[in-house]
PDB file of C-alpha atoms in Angstrom:
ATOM      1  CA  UNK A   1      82.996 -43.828 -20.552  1.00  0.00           C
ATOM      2  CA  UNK A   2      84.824 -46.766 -21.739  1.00  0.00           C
ATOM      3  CA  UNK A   3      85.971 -47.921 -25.357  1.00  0.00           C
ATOM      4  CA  UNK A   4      86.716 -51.625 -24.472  1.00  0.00           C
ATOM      5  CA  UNK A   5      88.871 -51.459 -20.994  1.00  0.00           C
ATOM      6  CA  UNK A   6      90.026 -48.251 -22.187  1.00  0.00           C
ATOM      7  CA  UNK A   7      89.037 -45.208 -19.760  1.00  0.00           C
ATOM      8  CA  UNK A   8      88.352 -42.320 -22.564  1.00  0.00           C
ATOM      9  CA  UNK A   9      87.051 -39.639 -20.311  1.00  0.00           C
ATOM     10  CA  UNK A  10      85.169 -39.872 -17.215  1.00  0.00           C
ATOM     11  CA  UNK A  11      83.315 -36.861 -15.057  1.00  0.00           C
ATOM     12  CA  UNK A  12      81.402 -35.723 -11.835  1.00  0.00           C
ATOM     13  CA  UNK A  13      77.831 -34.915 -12.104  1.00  0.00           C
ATOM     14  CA  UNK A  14      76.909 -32.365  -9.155  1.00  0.00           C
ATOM     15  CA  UNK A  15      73.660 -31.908  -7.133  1.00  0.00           C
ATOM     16  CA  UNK A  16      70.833 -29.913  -8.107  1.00  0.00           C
ATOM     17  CA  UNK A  17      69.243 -30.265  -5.177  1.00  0.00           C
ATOM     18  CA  UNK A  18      65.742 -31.172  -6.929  1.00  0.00           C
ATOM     19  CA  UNK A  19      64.523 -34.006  -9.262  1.00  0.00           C
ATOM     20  CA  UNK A  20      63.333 -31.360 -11.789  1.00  0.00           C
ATOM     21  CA  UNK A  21      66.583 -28.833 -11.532  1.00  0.00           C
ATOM     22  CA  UNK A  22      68.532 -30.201 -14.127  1.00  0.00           C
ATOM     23  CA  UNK A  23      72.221 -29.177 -15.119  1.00  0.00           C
ATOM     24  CA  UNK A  24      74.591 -30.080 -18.017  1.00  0.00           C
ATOM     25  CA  UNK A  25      78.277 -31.808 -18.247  1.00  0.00           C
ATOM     26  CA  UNK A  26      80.565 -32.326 -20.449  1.00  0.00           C
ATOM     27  CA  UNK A  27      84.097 -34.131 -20.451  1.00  0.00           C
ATOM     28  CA  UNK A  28      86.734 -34.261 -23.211  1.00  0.00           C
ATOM     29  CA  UNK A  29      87.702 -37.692 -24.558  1.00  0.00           C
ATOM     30  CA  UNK A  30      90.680 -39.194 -25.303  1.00  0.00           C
ATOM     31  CA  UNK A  31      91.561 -39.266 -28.643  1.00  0.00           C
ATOM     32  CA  UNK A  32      89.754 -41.849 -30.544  1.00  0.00           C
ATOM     33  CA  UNK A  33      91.795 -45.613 -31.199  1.00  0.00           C
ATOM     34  CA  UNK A  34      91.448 -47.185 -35.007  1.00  0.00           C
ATOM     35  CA  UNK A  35      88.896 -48.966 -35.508  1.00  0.00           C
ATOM     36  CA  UNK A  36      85.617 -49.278 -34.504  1.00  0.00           C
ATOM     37  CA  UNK A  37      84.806 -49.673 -31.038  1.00  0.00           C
ATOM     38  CA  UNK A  38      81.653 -49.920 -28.343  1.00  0.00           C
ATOM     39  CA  UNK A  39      81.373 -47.771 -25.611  1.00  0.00           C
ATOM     40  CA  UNK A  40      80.052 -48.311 -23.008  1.00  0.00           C
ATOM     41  CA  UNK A  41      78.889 -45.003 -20.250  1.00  0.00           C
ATOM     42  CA  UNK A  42      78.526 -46.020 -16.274  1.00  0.00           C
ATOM     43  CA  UNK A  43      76.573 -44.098 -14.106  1.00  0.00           C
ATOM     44  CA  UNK A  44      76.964 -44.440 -10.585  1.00  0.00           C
ATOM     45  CA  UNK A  45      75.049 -42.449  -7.837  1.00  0.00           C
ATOM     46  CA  UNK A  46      71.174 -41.337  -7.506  1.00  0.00           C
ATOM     47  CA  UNK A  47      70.675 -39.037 -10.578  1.00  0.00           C
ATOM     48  CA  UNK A  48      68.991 -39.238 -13.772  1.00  0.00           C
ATOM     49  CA  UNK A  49      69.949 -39.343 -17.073  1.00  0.00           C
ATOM     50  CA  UNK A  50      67.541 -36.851 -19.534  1.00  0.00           C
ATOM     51  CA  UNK A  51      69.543 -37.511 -22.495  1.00  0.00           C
ATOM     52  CA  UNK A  52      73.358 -38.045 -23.681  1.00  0.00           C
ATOM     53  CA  UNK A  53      74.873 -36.952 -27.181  1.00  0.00           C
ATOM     54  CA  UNK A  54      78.725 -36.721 -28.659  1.00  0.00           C
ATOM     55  CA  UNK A  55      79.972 -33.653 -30.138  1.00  0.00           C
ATOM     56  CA  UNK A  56      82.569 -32.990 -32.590  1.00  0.00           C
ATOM     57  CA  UNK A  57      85.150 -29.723 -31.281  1.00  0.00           C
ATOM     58  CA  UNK A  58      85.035 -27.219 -33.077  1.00  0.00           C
ATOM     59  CA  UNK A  59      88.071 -27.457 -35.098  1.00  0.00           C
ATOM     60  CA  UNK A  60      86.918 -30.565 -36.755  1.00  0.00           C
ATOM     61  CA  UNK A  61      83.571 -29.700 -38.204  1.00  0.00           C
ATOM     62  CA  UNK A  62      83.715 -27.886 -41.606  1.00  0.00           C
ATOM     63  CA  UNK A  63      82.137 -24.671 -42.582  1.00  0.00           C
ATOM     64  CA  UNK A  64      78.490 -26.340 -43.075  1.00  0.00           C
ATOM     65  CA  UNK A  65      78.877 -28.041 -39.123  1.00  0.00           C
ATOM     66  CA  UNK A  66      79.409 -31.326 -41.155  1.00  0.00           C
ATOM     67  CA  UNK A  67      82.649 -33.440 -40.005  1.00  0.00           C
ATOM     68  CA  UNK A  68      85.833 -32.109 -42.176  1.00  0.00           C
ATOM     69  CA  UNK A  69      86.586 -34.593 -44.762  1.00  0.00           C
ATOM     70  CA  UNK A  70      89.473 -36.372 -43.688  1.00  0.00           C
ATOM     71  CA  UNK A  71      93.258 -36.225 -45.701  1.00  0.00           C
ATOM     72  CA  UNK A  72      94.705 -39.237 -46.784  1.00  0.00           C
ATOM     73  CA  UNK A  73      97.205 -39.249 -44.067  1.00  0.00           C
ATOM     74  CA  UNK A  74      94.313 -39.492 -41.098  1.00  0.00           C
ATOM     75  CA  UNK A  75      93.323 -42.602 -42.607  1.00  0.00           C
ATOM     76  CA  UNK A  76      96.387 -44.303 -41.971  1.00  0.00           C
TER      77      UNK A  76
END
């Protein structure tokens, strides 16, 4: 996946072996740039693509599994 010409993570999706034997991946990104930004996710190989979703780790959602409000100094 790619934030301009920026690489932020990038990862191998194996075989299943069938069309209807499905697995999940994940990859960790690189921490985000200021801003906003497009990205932009390549595929590349003979596989298909059910459905695709970001996540928030752990440690930055708050109690409720909303995003933790950010402090003054992460908007800077």
């Amino acid at each position: 996946m790619r934030a301009g010409d920026h690489l932020v993570a990038e990862t191998a999706v194996p075989v299943t072996g069938d069309r209807h034997t499905w697995t999940t991946v994940s990859a960790e990104t690189a921490p985000p740039a200021e801003g906003h930004h497009d990205l932009r996710l390549t595929l590349n190989g003979d596989f298909r693509l059910a459905s695709f979703r970001f996540t928030a780790p752990d440690d930055a959602l708050a109690g409720d599994g909303a995003p933790a409000p950010r402090s003054e100094d992460d908007a800077r």
